[in-house]
CSV table of C-alpha atoms in Angstrom, one decimal:
chain,number,residue,atom,x,y,z
A,21,UNK,CA,88.8,-38.8,-10.7
A,22,UNK,CA,89.0,-35.5,-8.9
A,23,UNK,CA,89.8,-35.7,-5.2
A,24,UNK,CA,86.5,-34.1,-4.2
A,25,UNK,CA,84.6,-36.8,-6.1
A,26,UNK,CA,86.6,-39.5,-4.2
A,27,UNK,CA,85.7,-37.8,-0.9
A,28,UNK,CA,82.0,-37.7,-1.9
A,29,UNK,CA,82.1,-41.4,-2.8
A,30,UNK,CA,83.7,-42.3,0.5
A,31,UNK,CA,81.1,-40.2,2.3
A,32,UNK,CA,78.3,-42.0,0.5
A,33,UNK,CA,79.8,-45.4,1.3
A,34,UNK,CA,80.0,-44.4,5.0
A,35,UNK,CA,76.4,-43.2,4.9
A,36,UNK,CA,75.2,-46.4,3.4
A,37,UNK,CA,77.0,-48.5,6.0
A,38,UNK,CA,75.6,-46.2,8.8
A,39,UNK,CA,72.0,-46.7,7.5
A,40,UNK,CA,72.5,-50.5,7.2
A,41,UNK,CA,73.5,-50.6,10.9
A,42,UNK,CA,70.2,-48.9,11.6
A,43,UNK,CA,68.4,-51.7,9.7
A,44,UNK,CA,67.5,-49.5,6.7
A,45,UNK,CA,67.0,-51.5,3.5
A,46,UNK,CA,69.0,-49.8,0.8
A,47,UNK,CA,67.1,-50.1,-2.5
A,48,UNK,CA,69.2,-47.7,-4.7
A,49,UNK,CA,72.4,-45.8,-4.6
A,50,UNK,CA,73.1,-42.9,-6.9
A,51,UNK,CA,69.8,-43.3,-8.7
A,52,UNK,CA,69.6,-41.2,-11.8
A,53,UNK,CA,66.7,-40.4,-14.1
A,54,UNK,CA,66.7,-37.5,-16.6
A,55,UNK,CA,68.1,-34.5,-14.6
A,56,UNK,CA,67.6,-36.1,-11.2
A,57,UNK,CA,70.1,-37.8,-9.0
A,58,UNK,CA,69.4,-39.2,-5.5
A,59,UNK,CA,72.3,-40.4,-3.4
A,60,UNK,CA,70.5,-43.1,-1.4
A,61,UNK,CA,67.0,-44.5,-1.5
A,62,UNK,CA,66.1,-46.8,1.4
A,63,UNK,CA,63.2,-48.3,3.3
A,64,UNK,CA,62.9,-47.5,7.0
A,65,UNK,CA,60.0,-49.6,8.4
A,66,UNK,CA,57.0,-48.4,6.4
A,67,UNK,CA,58.6,-45.3,4.8
A,68,UNK,CA,60.6,-44.8,1.7
A,69,UNK,CA,63.5,-42.5,2.6
A,70,UNK,CA,65.4,-40.2,0.1
A,71,UNK,CA,68.8,-39.4,1.5
A,72,UNK,CA,71.1,-36.6,0.5
A,73,UNK,CA,74.7,-37.1,1.6
A,74,UNK,CA,77.0,-34.1,1.9
A,75,UNK,CA,80.7,-34.8,2.6
A,76,UNK,CA,83.4,-32.3,3.4
A,77,UNK,CA,87.0,-32.6,4.6
A,78,UNK,CA,86.4,-29.8,7.1
A,79,UNK,CA,83.6,-27.8,8.6
A,80,UNK,CA,85.7,-24.6,8.6
A,81,UNK,CA,83.5,-23.0,6.0
A,82,UNK,CA,80.3,-24.4,7.4
A,83,UNK,CA,78.7,-27.7,8.1
A,84,UNK,CA,78.1,-30.0,5.1
A,85,UNK,CA,74.3,-30.2,5.8
A,86,UNK,CA,74.1,-26.4,5.2
A,87,UNK,CA,74.7,-27.1,1.5
A,88,UNK,CA,71.2,-28.6,1.2
A,89,UNK,CA,69.6,-25.3,0.2
A,90,UNK,CA,65.9,-24.8,-0.5
A,91,UNK,CA,66.7,-25.0,-4.3
A,92,UNK,CA,68.5,-28.4,-3.7
A,93,UNK,CA,65.5,-29.6,-1.5
A,94,UNK,CA,63.1,-28.8,-4.3
A,95,UNK,CA,65.2,-30.7,-6.8
A,96,UNK,CA,65.3,-33.7,-4.5
A,97,UNK,CA,61.6,-33.5,-3.9
A,98,UNK,CA,61.0,-33.5,-7.7
A,99,UNK,CA,63.4,-36.4,-8.1
A,100,UNK,CA,61.6,-38.4,-5.4
A,101,UNK,CA,58.3,-37.7,-7.1
A,102,UNK,CA,59.7,-39.0,-10.4
A,103,UNK,CA,61.0,-42.2,-8.6
A,104,UNK,CA,57.8,-42.8,-6.8
A,105,UNK,CA,55.7,-42.5,-9.9
A,106,UNK,CA,58.0,-44.5,-12.1
A,107,UNK,CA,58.1,-47.3,-9.6
A,108,UNK,CA,54.5,-47.1,-8.4
A,109,UNK,CA,55.6,-46.7,-4.7
A,110,UNK,CA,52.7,-46.6,-2.2
A,111,UNK,CA,54.6,-45.7,1.0
A,112,UNK,CA,54.9,-42.5,3.1
A,113,UNK,CA,58.1,-40.7,2.1
A,114,UNK,CA,60.7,-38.9,4.1
A,115,UNK,CA,63.8,-36.8,3.2
A,116,UNK,CA,66.9,-37.3,5.3
A,117,UNK,CA,70.3,-35.6,5.2
A,118,UNK,CA,73.5,-37.3,6.2
A,119,UNK,CA,76.4,-35.0,6.9
A,120,UNK,CA,80.0,-36.4,6.8
A,121,UNK,CA,83.2,-34.6,7.8
A,122,UNK,CA,86.1,-36.9,6.8
A,123,UNK,CA,89.8,-36.3,7.0
A,124,UNK,CA,92.9,-37.9,8.5
A,125,UNK,CA,92.0,-36.6,12.0
A,126,UNK,CA,88.2,-36.9,12.0
A,127,UNK,CA,85.3,-39.0,10.9
A,128,UNK,CA,82.0,-37.5,11.9
A,129,UNK,CA,78.6,-38.6,10.7
A,130,UNK,CA,75.4,-36.8,11.5
A,131,UNK,CA,72.0,-38.1,10.5
A,132,UNK,CA,69.1,-35.6,10.1
A,133,UNK,CA,65.9,-37.5,9.9
A,134,UNK,CA,63.1,-35.6,8.3
A,135,UNK,CA,65.5,-32.9,7.4
A,136,UNK,CA,62.9,-31.1,5.3
A,137,UNK,CA,59.4,-31.6,4.1
A,138,UNK,CA,57.8,-31.2,0.6
A,139,UNK,CA,55.9,-27.9,0.3
A,140,UNK,CA,53.1,-27.4,-2.2
């Protein structure tokens, strides 16, 4: 497996552990359906939360969360809609981003609750 894929997996594992410590109930990891993929799907109190995890080894070229572009946001929103309809979910939803910078000198996790909203 490519090194960047291993870094991404480690970042997702750290994000999952981080959310569990906040009492989120993890209901899916790396959920896939058709062209959609959502890193983490969780329940936070009475909300279903769709989490995009971005991991980098350095923030030299920008912070990881900056990679969640409007195009990526739309794709996540469409994937969340697919998940909600397929599973007949009747909860308010939220989109969070977890940014991880991970290398031998640093482990930094930032959680952006309600990082973006669906637009119609």
